[in-house]
Amino acid sequence: MGDSLFTRADSLYQAEEYDSARATWQRALAAARAAGAEEAEARILTELGFTAWRLGEPAEARRLQERALEIKERLGLEADRSRSLNGLGLIAWDEGQLSEAVGHFEVAVASARAVGDTAALARASGNLGLPLMSLGEYGRAREAFRLLRAAGRALDNDRFQGNALANEATLDIWEGDPVAAIARLDSARTFYRRNDYATGEQNALAQLGTAFERTGELDRAFAAFDSSLGLARLLALDGQQADLSRLIAGLHATVGDWRQAIRFFEQADTLFQAAGLTRDRGAALRGAAEGYLALDNVPLARARGEAALALDQQSGGLVETLDDHLFLADLESRMASGSAANRHLDAAEALADRLGSRGSRLAVGLAAARVAARVGSAAAALAGARRLDSLLLPGDLWAEWEVHALTARAHARMMTFDSAVTAGRRAVAALERLRGNLGNANLRTTLIDERSAVYGDLVVALLRLGRSGEAFAVADAARSRALLDYLSGASSRQFAELAQGQVLLRRIDGLLQRLRSANRADSRERTGEPVAVAEVTDALASARSEYEALLVRAQARYPRAMAILGAVPAQLEEVRATLEPNEALIEYLITGNRILIFVARSDGLRLAEAALDPNALAHRIETLSDLWGTRREDWRIGVPVAEALHRDLIEPLGSLEGVDRLIIVPHGILSQVPFAALRRPDTGTFLVQRFAISILPSAAALVALRRGRAGPAALAEGQALAPFPRGLPATAREVAAFRAALGGGRTLVGDRATEASLRRALGTAVPVHVASHGTRNTRNPMFSRIELARPGSVPGPDDDGRLEVHELMGLGIRAPLVFFSGCETGRGPRHAGDPARGTAHLSLAQATLTAGAANVISTLWRIDDDGAAEFAAAFYHRLRERTVTEALTATQREFLASERRASPYYWAGYTLSGEGRFGGRSAQERTRASVSLPENPEPSTVARSHQ
């Protein structure tokens, strides 16, 4: 009975059904004790210890293994000692007791060798490599893993071979060779699948995610981590779930999503503590510290960082301790404590010397160059960056962009601006190649936004050399390249070349990674396959040529869309030639603690520059949206915020004599600013009382839109849709006012206002008005949408009542004006505390402009149902005699002057994107009336958004 129970329990354990295995072993243990069979009891206690370890119960696992070992030593069971010692070693390793783990494994090796147990010797040797790797003894660790692999071959044991490959892949990653790691992990997964070993597959996927992260393929990294986490949950592996929380947190940190990163790091630390695991707690604490520092919470950052250092020093992990010192050096340099920073750098350099790996030397060198740059030693920073340049290999894109960025910044401080421009262009190029590896558009834009200072430094260096046209083009590219990424990720046949371009970018980077492996002296030995350098070089040249040719074809086929999206660089002379004498194009670029502002007019270009507190700017913008984006009687409470933003964004422009129209190209969170409502402190006038205002995603867009401007359209043939007249009763009046104001047109109300009917309307050359719910998807802006009526029959994908951003971009829109009268149809995601983020979100308005519309009116916040109907009626009445820009401006001024609608809630959230000149005759000769500030308005009740 006992033997059959043991066999059954062992089968369950091998099948990874750990809870069932435990229950069966406990029955076997009871039977063995009842029979007085101590030898069987020792064997069962050993397996129960391994089961507890798998289930994340280290204290219980240690108790069981120590009891089993005690019985084995008392009975002289030498053949079984190695397995218990092996179990104790794994527990010590998980707990971060590296020296203890090495001791247990070494004794396990000796015990297995003494009794000639080949399998036990292989297990103990392979496990010995784990703490040796953490202790920086990479040579001994690799030798141990290869011994396990050889034993696996000899024993025809798939698990042994898979484990050996996965462990050596970890070492590859630590030594800075993730490409070799990916090859090994692919082979390991083959062995695991052949043996149906889900635990091994879970571990390999986690390692694969880390390797993909190191090569810059972050979309594949997220996918691998997700799959690994799913398996860990299925297998109830608490420790692995904690570790994956840490890894996912690190990936969020990599792309600058610090709030999510902190959440996952703190979650990982909690899980590690609950499971009694200390080996990776230091990494989780350090990750949280980095997040807090990024959000300017220095006390919490220092506390977490010092706690991580104490844990890692106690466990003896050299790599982790090195990382702790590098973090604390960075923190101290930010606090202007150069001596403290240098102490940590000295400690890190000593550890790097002991480790002897290229990756550790590169990490220390980058940190030292950063510290030197931060404390003002440009010469030291430049010298450090030059030393790092010699360490870079093809494919080191994460390090490459920063090395070049540090070089550019040092040259700028030393006033050698030609060299600063050269290095700056190399930094931007590295960022662009890195961006091309990311399939997820949100990750791409976050990555570029997080490093927007690279673009800003290049702009400043070009300006110092008097190359204003090039500087203007770089500033424009800092925002618009990311818009291109959104489109390339859309499932649209209309822009198939752009999607294919992303495939080519990934192929190019893959070839670079292969070259990197080929450049290693031990490439053949590491990967098992030689790399034909000449063949890879030829393939790389071919792929690059194909990509360049693809962009040329796309520009020829879609000149308007490509210009709007930023694939065509903005040419200053073209922009100036497009502007009318009464217009000024204002382009903002947020970079570090300053804001650069280009003021382009038909007769020249001027640059304004101002100091900037990024956190204060972001806070003011979001506060103003909160105060004026909701209906409230005390709306004047927002006036001081509007005046502060006027000082930040408008006063640096200086004199704008002769200008009555501003075309604003915002950057980052500035796209959420209600510019019309910014208030001049000395006169108490709002910006809309001085200027007509429109918004564009890039300067290049203005040239493309006006160059492709069609002839006059018949206003009377417009189409208006109101799908929900019961829930939004004013929308029926709104579309009726649309038809009356234009003297005709078609109105679709209720069930007739379907997605299919809107698609047809957008394909005609007439104005289109949509009065409906707007729904913003903050997690994935590609799925923000306008709600429409659902057809009575079973809906198809083109008529399901939800016209989403990614669908809009696949349409051929011909409408000269599209008015989205719904909530937040022009708003993007929030990024509190980081004003450069959110640079390239695609709102409904921007998608519609990209797909062909000449002008789009949208909203930054929730709008009142009755107020929206009044606003639309007044706007269209004016559109018969004025351009769209003038009609919108006049309507906003009318509301501002009224008693009931003076609150910016009713008028400031409306924004215009587009060429601005569609509509009735020009009214430039009209004199703008001076308007006094009215009293508080009467509030309305219904808003057009789903809550």
PDB file of C-alpha atoms in Angstrom, residues 5-235:
ATOM      1  CA  LEU A   5       0.904   5.519  -2.664  1.00  0.00           C
ATOM      2  CA  PHE A   6       4.492   6.707  -3.126  1.00  0.00           C
ATOM      3  CA  THR A   7       4.400   5.824  -6.815  1.00  0.00           C
ATOM      4  CA  ARG A   8       1.054   7.578  -7.209  1.00  0.00           C
ATOM      5  CA  ALA A   9       2.305  10.692  -5.393  1.00  0.00           C
ATOM      6  CA  ASP A  10       5.484  10.778  -7.477  1.00  0.00           C
ATOM      7  CA  SER A  11       3.422  10.580 -10.678  1.00  0.00           C
ATOM      8  CA  LEU A  12       1.288  13.499  -9.510  1.00  0.00           C
ATOM      9  CA  TYR A  13       4.419  15.506  -8.652  1.00  0.00           C
ATOM     10  CA  GLN A  14       5.950  14.833 -12.076  1.00  0.00           C
ATOM     11  CA  ALA A  15       2.645  15.899 -13.621  1.00  0.00           C
ATOM     12  CA  GLU A  16       2.947  19.139 -11.614  1.00  0.00           C
ATOM     13  CA  GLU A  17      -0.245  18.506  -9.636  1.00  0.00           C
ATOM     14  CA  TYR A  18       1.464  19.570  -6.437  1.00  0.00           C
ATOM     15  CA  ASP A  19      -1.541  19.853  -4.126  1.00  0.00           C
ATOM     16  CA  SER A  20      -2.735  16.369  -5.053  1.00  0.00           C
ATOM     17  CA  ALA A  21       0.818  15.024  -4.720  1.00  0.00           C
ATOM     18  CA  ARG A  22       1.084  16.466  -1.218  1.00  0.00           C
ATOM     19  CA  ALA A  23      -2.185  14.905  -0.109  1.00  0.00           C
ATOM     20  CA  THR A  24      -1.121  11.485  -1.445  1.00  0.00           C
ATOM     21  CA  TRP A  25       2.344  11.692   0.125  1.00  0.00           C
ATOM     22  CA  GLN A  26       0.791  12.597   3.464  1.00  0.00           C
ATOM     23  CA  ARG A  27      -1.287   9.421   3.273  1.00  0.00           C
ATOM     24  CA  ALA A  28       1.864   7.471   2.414  1.00  0.00           C
ATOM     25  CA  LEU A  29       3.685   9.125   5.339  1.00  0.00           C
ATOM     26  CA  ALA A  30       0.944   8.068   7.736  1.00  0.00           C
ATOM     27  CA  ALA A  31       1.156   4.504   6.455  1.00  0.00           C
ATOM     28  CA  ALA A  32       4.974   4.435   6.761  1.00  0.00           C
ATOM     29  CA  ARG A  33       4.877   5.729  10.324  1.00  0.00           C
ATOM     30  CA  ALA A  34       2.185   3.231  11.250  1.00  0.00           C
ATOM     31  CA  ALA A  35       4.413   0.453   9.901  1.00  0.00           C
ATOM     32  CA  GLY A  36       7.535   1.874  11.609  1.00  0.00           C
ATOM     33  CA  ALA A  37       9.284   2.156   8.230  1.00  0.00           C
ATOM     34  CA  GLU A  38      11.744   5.001   8.916  1.00  0.00           C
ATOM     35  CA  GLU A  39      13.587   4.681   5.604  1.00  0.00           C
ATOM     36  CA  ALA A  40      10.313   5.149   3.707  1.00  0.00           C
ATOM     37  CA  GLU A  41       9.407   7.986   6.079  1.00  0.00           C
ATOM     38  CA  ALA A  42      12.675   9.798   5.219  1.00  0.00           C
ATOM     39  CA  ARG A  43      12.078   9.445   1.478  1.00  0.00           C
ATOM     40  CA  ILE A  44       8.492  10.707   1.785  1.00  0.00           C
ATOM     41  CA  LEU A  45       9.536  13.665   3.974  1.00  0.00           C
ATOM     42  CA  THR A  46      12.075  14.595   1.285  1.00  0.00           C
ATOM     43  CA  GLU A  47       9.431  14.648  -1.437  1.00  0.00           C
ATOM     44  CA  LEU A  48       7.013  16.556   0.794  1.00  0.00           C
ATOM     45  CA  GLY A  49       9.795  19.113   1.265  1.00  0.00           C
ATOM     46  CA  PHE A  50      10.182  19.544  -2.499  1.00  0.00           C
ATOM     47  CA  THR A  51       6.411  19.888  -2.842  1.00  0.00           C
ATOM     48  CA  ALA A  52       6.298  22.616  -0.181  1.00  0.00           C
ATOM     49  CA  TRP A  53       9.144  24.392  -2.008  1.00  0.00           C
ATOM     50  CA  ARG A  54       7.220  24.240  -5.283  1.00  0.00           C
ATOM     51  CA  LEU A  55       4.169  25.673  -3.544  1.00  0.00           C
ATOM     52  CA  GLY A  56       6.141  28.611  -2.169  1.00  0.00           C
ATOM     53  CA  GLU A  57       6.398  27.496   1.470  1.00  0.00           C
ATOM     54  CA  PRO A  58      10.135  27.711   2.225  1.00  0.00           C
ATOM     55  CA  ALA A  59       9.888  27.438   6.027  1.00  0.00           C
ATOM     56  CA  GLU A  60       7.828  24.240   5.795  1.00  0.00           C
ATOM     57  CA  ALA A  61      10.080  22.927   3.053  1.00  0.00           C
ATOM     58  CA  ARG A  62      13.185  23.496   5.210  1.00  0.00           C
ATOM     59  CA  ARG A  63      11.588  21.780   8.230  1.00  0.00           C
ATOM     60  CA  LEU A  64      10.688  18.714   6.177  1.00  0.00           C
ATOM     61  CA  GLN A  65      14.098  18.422   4.468  1.00  0.00           C
ATOM     62  CA  GLU A  66      16.006  18.839   7.726  1.00  0.00           C
ATOM     63  CA  ARG A  67      13.888  16.108   9.382  1.00  0.00           C
ATOM     64  CA  ALA A  68      14.414  13.821   6.385  1.00  0.00           C
ATOM     65  CA  LEU A  69      18.191  14.429   6.402  1.00  0.00           C
ATOM     66  CA  GLU A  70      18.351  13.739  10.141  1.00  0.00           C
ATOM     67  CA  ILE A  71      16.725  10.309   9.653  1.00  0.00           C
ATOM     68  CA  LYS A  72      18.941   9.477   6.653  1.00  0.00           C
ATOM     69  CA  GLU A  73      22.150  10.326   8.525  1.00  0.00           C
ATOM     70  CA  ARG A  74      21.049   8.358  11.590  1.00  0.00           C
ATOM     71  CA  LEU A  75      20.225   5.321   9.459  1.00  0.00           C
ATOM     72  CA  GLY A  76      23.322   5.722   7.259  1.00  0.00           C
ATOM     73  CA  LEU A  77      21.282   6.126   4.062  1.00  0.00           C
ATOM     74  CA  GLU A  78      24.127   7.633   2.030  1.00  0.00           C
ATOM     75  CA  ALA A  79      22.401   7.010  -1.289  1.00  0.00           C
ATOM     76  CA  ASP A  80      19.545   9.347  -0.338  1.00  0.00           C
ATOM     77  CA  ARG A  81      21.507  12.198   1.321  1.00  0.00           C
ATOM     78  CA  SER A  82      22.166  14.097  -1.910  1.00  0.00           C
ATOM     79  CA  ARG A  83      18.489  14.703  -2.650  1.00  0.00           C
ATOM     80  CA  SER A  84      17.760  16.259   0.758  1.00  0.00           C
ATOM     81  CA  LEU A  85      20.882  18.404   0.553  1.00  0.00           C
ATOM     82  CA  ASN A  86      19.818  19.467  -2.925  1.00  0.00           C
ATOM     83  CA  GLY A  87      16.423  20.522  -1.544  1.00  0.00           C
ATOM     84  CA  LEU A  88      18.030  22.509   1.282  1.00  0.00           C
ATOM     85  CA  GLY A  89      20.295  24.239  -1.227  1.00  0.00           C
ATOM     86  CA  LEU A  90      17.337  25.343  -3.362  1.00  0.00           C
ATOM     87  CA  ILE A  91      15.565  26.723  -0.307  1.00  0.00           C
ATOM     88  CA  ALA A  92      18.658  28.669   0.788  1.00  0.00           C
ATOM     89  CA  TRP A  93      19.066  30.047  -2.747  1.00  0.00           C
ATOM     90  CA  ASP A  94      15.447  31.240  -2.797  1.00  0.00           C
ATOM     91  CA  GLU A  95      15.949  32.871   0.578  1.00  0.00           C
ATOM     92  CA  GLY A  96      19.003  34.729  -0.696  1.00  0.00           C
ATOM     93  CA  GLN A  97      21.446  32.773   1.508  1.00  0.00           C
ATOM     94  CA  LEU A  98      23.893  32.224  -1.321  1.00  0.00           C
ATOM     95  CA  SER A  99      26.898  30.941   0.627  1.00  0.00           C
ATOM     96  CA  GLU A 100      24.690  28.471   2.500  1.00  0.00           C
ATOM     97  CA  ALA A 101      23.196  27.324  -0.805  1.00  0.00           C
ATOM     98  CA  VAL A 102      26.660  26.719  -2.280  1.00  0.00           C
ATOM     99  CA  GLY A 103      27.612  24.688   0.781  1.00  0.00           C
ATOM    100  CA  HIS A 104      24.548  22.435   0.538  1.00  0.00           C
ATOM    101  CA  PHE A 105      24.992  21.873  -3.200  1.00  0.00           C
ATOM    102  CA  GLU A 106      28.712  21.103  -2.884  1.00  0.00           C
ATOM    103  CA  VAL A 107      28.016  18.478  -0.221  1.00  0.00           C
ATOM    104  CA  ALA A 108      25.191  17.102  -2.398  1.00  0.00           C
ATOM    105  CA  VAL A 109      27.635  16.788  -5.315  1.00  0.00           C
ATOM    106  CA  ALA A 110      30.154  14.947  -3.146  1.00  0.00           C
ATOM    107  CA  SER A 111      27.465  12.590  -1.758  1.00  0.00           C
ATOM    108  CA  ALA A 112      26.126  11.738  -5.213  1.00  0.00           C
ATOM    109  CA  ARG A 113      29.632  11.178  -6.572  1.00  0.00           C
ATOM    110  CA  ALA A 114      30.490   8.900  -3.625  1.00  0.00           C
ATOM    111  CA  VAL A 115      27.595   6.524  -4.341  1.00  0.00           C
ATOM    112  CA  GLY A 116      27.860   6.798  -8.147  1.00  0.00           C
ATOM    113  CA  ASP A 117      24.390   8.342  -8.602  1.00  0.00           C
ATOM    114  CA  THR A 118      24.730  10.046 -12.009  1.00  0.00           C
ATOM    115  CA  ALA A 119      21.281  11.654 -11.972  1.00  0.00           C
ATOM    116  CA  ALA A 120      21.693  13.077  -8.455  1.00  0.00           C
ATOM    117  CA  LEU A 121      25.175  14.345  -9.379  1.00  0.00           C
ATOM    118  CA  ALA A 122      23.739  16.114 -12.446  1.00  0.00           C
ATOM    119  CA  ARG A 123      20.939  17.760 -10.421  1.00  0.00           C
ATOM    120  CA  ALA A 124      23.241  18.999  -7.688  1.00  0.00           C
ATOM    121  CA  SER A 125      25.849  20.253 -10.161  1.00  0.00           C
ATOM    122  CA  GLY A 126      23.285  22.121 -12.215  1.00  0.00           C
ATOM    123  CA  ASN A 127      21.757  23.704  -9.125  1.00  0.00           C
ATOM    124  CA  LEU A 128      25.188  24.682  -7.800  1.00  0.00           C
ATOM    125  CA  GLY A 129      25.505  26.978 -10.800  1.00  0.00           C
ATOM    126  CA  LEU A 130      22.582  29.120  -9.601  1.00  0.00           C
ATOM    127  CA  PRO A 131      24.127  30.639  -6.450  1.00  0.00           C
ATOM    128  CA  LEU A 132      27.549  30.703  -8.140  1.00  0.00           C
ATOM    129  CA  MET A 133      26.015  32.896 -10.846  1.00  0.00           C
ATOM    130  CA  SER A 134      24.540  35.248  -8.222  1.00  0.00           C
ATOM    131  CA  LEU A 135      27.927  35.400  -6.516  1.00  0.00           C
ATOM    132  CA  GLY A 136      29.555  36.460  -9.797  1.00  0.00           C
ATOM    133  CA  GLU A 137      31.453  33.204 -10.415  1.00  0.00           C
ATOM    134  CA  TYR A 138      30.282  33.025 -14.010  1.00  0.00           C
ATOM    135  CA  GLY A 139      32.928  30.565 -15.209  1.00  0.00           C
ATOM    136  CA  ARG A 140      32.126  27.963 -12.552  1.00  0.00           C
ATOM    137  CA  ALA A 141      28.403  28.514 -13.062  1.00  0.00           C
ATOM    138  CA  ARG A 142      28.596  27.913 -16.822  1.00  0.00           C
ATOM    139  CA  GLU A 143      30.690  24.795 -16.237  1.00  0.00           C
ATOM    140  CA  ALA A 144      28.054  23.484 -13.811  1.00  0.00           C
ATOM    141  CA  PHE A 145      25.209  24.086 -16.266  1.00  0.00           C
ATOM    142  CA  ARG A 146      27.083  22.332 -19.057  1.00  0.00           C
ATOM    143  CA  LEU A 147      27.763  19.347 -16.820  1.00  0.00           C
ATOM    144  CA  LEU A 148      23.999  19.090 -16.279  1.00  0.00           C
ATOM    145  CA  ARG A 149      23.427  19.288 -20.036  1.00  0.00           C
ATOM    146  CA  ALA A 150      25.953  16.514 -20.693  1.00  0.00           C
ATOM    147  CA  ALA A 151      24.334  14.316 -18.065  1.00  0.00           C
ATOM    148  CA  GLY A 152      20.957  14.971 -19.610  1.00  0.00           C
ATOM    149  CA  ARG A 153      22.214  13.757 -22.973  1.00  0.00           C
ATOM    150  CA  ALA A 154      23.782  10.666 -21.443  1.00  0.00           C
ATOM    151  CA  LEU A 155      20.619   9.820 -19.500  1.00  0.00           C
ATOM    152  CA  ASP A 156      18.290  10.888 -22.342  1.00  0.00           C
ATOM    153  CA  ASN A 157      16.601  13.185 -19.805  1.00  0.00           C
ATOM    154  CA  ASP A 158      14.712  16.035 -21.473  1.00  0.00           C
ATOM    155  CA  ARG A 159      14.152  17.935 -18.242  1.00  0.00           C
ATOM    156  CA  PHE A 160      17.843  17.956 -17.410  1.00  0.00           C
ATOM    157  CA  GLN A 161      18.726  19.283 -20.842  1.00  0.00           C
ATOM    158  CA  GLY A 162      15.979  21.900 -20.761  1.00  0.00           C
ATOM    159  CA  ASN A 163      16.991  23.076 -17.275  1.00  0.00           C
ATOM    160  CA  ALA A 164      20.652  23.299 -18.260  1.00  0.00           C
ATOM    161  CA  LEU A 165      19.834  25.412 -21.318  1.00  0.00           C
ATOM    162  CA  ALA A 166      17.452  27.686 -19.386  1.00  0.00           C
ATOM    163  CA  ASN A 167      19.998  28.231 -16.602  1.00  0.00           C
ATOM    164  CA  GLU A 168      22.795  28.997 -19.039  1.00  0.00           C
ATOM    165  CA  ALA A 169      20.463  31.399 -20.866  1.00  0.00           C
ATOM    166  CA  THR A 170      20.086  33.306 -17.596  1.00  0.00           C
ATOM    167  CA  LEU A 171      23.850  33.569 -17.436  1.00  0.00           C
ATOM    168  CA  ASP A 172      23.938  34.812 -21.043  1.00  0.00           C
ATOM    169  CA  ILE A 173      21.497  37.573 -20.111  1.00  0.00           C
ATOM    170  CA  TRP A 174      23.536  38.573 -17.094  1.00  0.00           C
ATOM    171  CA  GLU A 175      26.690  38.696 -19.201  1.00  0.00           C
ATOM    172  CA  GLY A 176      24.995  40.968 -21.731  1.00  0.00           C
ATOM    173  CA  ASP A 177      24.254  38.468 -24.513  1.00  0.00           C
ATOM    174  CA  PRO A 178      20.436  38.156 -24.709  1.00  0.00           C
ATOM    175  CA  VAL A 179      20.514  36.953 -28.337  1.00  0.00           C
ATOM    176  CA  ALA A 180      22.378  33.792 -27.342  1.00  0.00           C
ATOM    177  CA  ALA A 181      19.907  33.423 -24.451  1.00  0.00           C
ATOM    178  CA  ILE A 182      16.929  33.488 -26.814  1.00  0.00           C
ATOM    179  CA  ALA A 183      18.434  30.660 -28.892  1.00  0.00           C
ATOM    180  CA  ARG A 184      19.045  28.542 -25.788  1.00  0.00           C
ATOM    181  CA  LEU A 185      15.570  29.206 -24.399  1.00  0.00           C
ATOM    182  CA  ASP A 186      13.947  28.167 -27.667  1.00  0.00           C
ATOM    183  CA  SER A 187      15.822  24.869 -27.421  1.00  0.00           C
ATOM    184  CA  ALA A 188      14.908  24.496 -23.735  1.00  0.00           C
ATOM    185  CA  ARG A 189      11.220  24.963 -24.520  1.00  0.00           C
ATOM    186  CA  THR A 190      11.463  22.227 -27.135  1.00  0.00           C
ATOM    187  CA  PHE A 191      12.713  19.808 -24.458  1.00  0.00           C
ATOM    188  CA  TYR A 192      10.017  20.913 -22.002  1.00  0.00           C
ATOM    189  CA  ARG A 193       7.207  20.522 -24.512  1.00  0.00           C
ATOM    190  CA  ARG A 194       8.487  17.099 -25.496  1.00  0.00           C
ATOM    191  CA  ASN A 195       8.291  16.120 -21.825  1.00  0.00           C
ATOM    192  CA  ASP A 196       5.067  18.093 -21.120  1.00  0.00           C
ATOM    193  CA  TYR A 197       6.880  19.962 -18.327  1.00  0.00           C
ATOM    194  CA  ALA A 198       4.781  23.065 -17.641  1.00  0.00           C
ATOM    195  CA  THR A 199       6.944  24.307 -14.743  1.00  0.00           C
ATOM    196  CA  GLY A 200       9.987  24.361 -16.997  1.00  0.00           C
ATOM    197  CA  GLU A 201       8.003  26.096 -19.723  1.00  0.00           C
ATOM    198  CA  GLN A 202       6.855  28.703 -17.197  1.00  0.00           C
ATOM    199  CA  ASN A 203      10.434  29.427 -16.151  1.00  0.00           C
ATOM    200  CA  ALA A 204      11.706  29.529 -19.737  1.00  0.00           C
ATOM    201  CA  LEU A 205       8.995  31.992 -20.752  1.00  0.00           C
ATOM    202  CA  ALA A 206       9.945  34.267 -17.863  1.00  0.00           C
ATOM    203  CA  GLN A 207      13.593  34.183 -18.936  1.00  0.00           C
ATOM    204  CA  LEU A 208      12.560  34.727 -22.542  1.00  0.00           C
ATOM    205  CA  GLY A 209      10.652  37.836 -21.539  1.00  0.00           C
ATOM    206  CA  THR A 210      13.790  39.213 -19.904  1.00  0.00           C
ATOM    207  CA  ALA A 211      15.865  38.428 -22.995  1.00  0.00           C
ATOM    208  CA  PHE A 212      13.373  40.148 -25.289  1.00  0.00           C
ATOM    209  CA  GLU A 213      13.401  43.159 -22.973  1.00  0.00           C
ATOM    210  CA  ARG A 214      17.189  43.374 -23.276  1.00  0.00           C
ATOM    211  CA  THR A 215      17.012  43.293 -27.091  1.00  0.00           C
ATOM    212  CA  GLY A 216      14.339  46.025 -27.116  1.00  0.00           C
ATOM    213  CA  GLU A 217      11.484  43.786 -28.304  1.00  0.00           C
ATOM    214  CA  LEU A 218       9.163  44.907 -25.537  1.00  0.00           C
ATOM    215  CA  ASP A 219       5.924  43.734 -27.115  1.00  0.00           C
ATOM    216  CA  ARG A 220       7.323  40.177 -27.216  1.00  0.00           C
ATOM    217  CA  ALA A 221       8.602  40.593 -23.664  1.00  0.00           C
ATOM    218  CA  PHE A 222       5.139  41.496 -22.364  1.00  0.00           C
ATOM    219  CA  ALA A 223       3.653  38.510 -24.234  1.00  0.00           C
ATOM    220  CA  ALA A 224       6.223  36.110 -22.753  1.00  0.00           C
ATOM    221  CA  PHE A 225       5.719  37.424 -19.213  1.00  0.00           C
ATOM    222  CA  ASP A 226       1.937  37.204 -19.597  1.00  0.00           C
ATOM    223  CA  SER A 227       2.136  33.570 -20.711  1.00  0.00           C
ATOM    224  CA  SER A 228       4.537  32.737 -17.896  1.00  0.00           C
ATOM    225  CA  LEU A 229       2.295  34.385 -15.302  1.00  0.00           C
ATOM    226  CA  GLY A 230      -0.698  32.429 -16.587  1.00  0.00           C
ATOM    227  CA  LEU A 231       1.190  29.155 -16.119  1.00  0.00           C
ATOM    228  CA  ALA A 232       2.409  30.177 -12.646  1.00  0.00           C
ATOM    229  CA  ARG A 233      -1.172  30.846 -11.567  1.00  0.00           C
ATOM    230  CA  LEU A 234      -2.358  27.571 -13.080  1.00  0.00           C
ATOM    231  CA  LEU A 235       0.349  25.679 -11.204  1.00  0.00           C
TER     232      LEU A 235
END
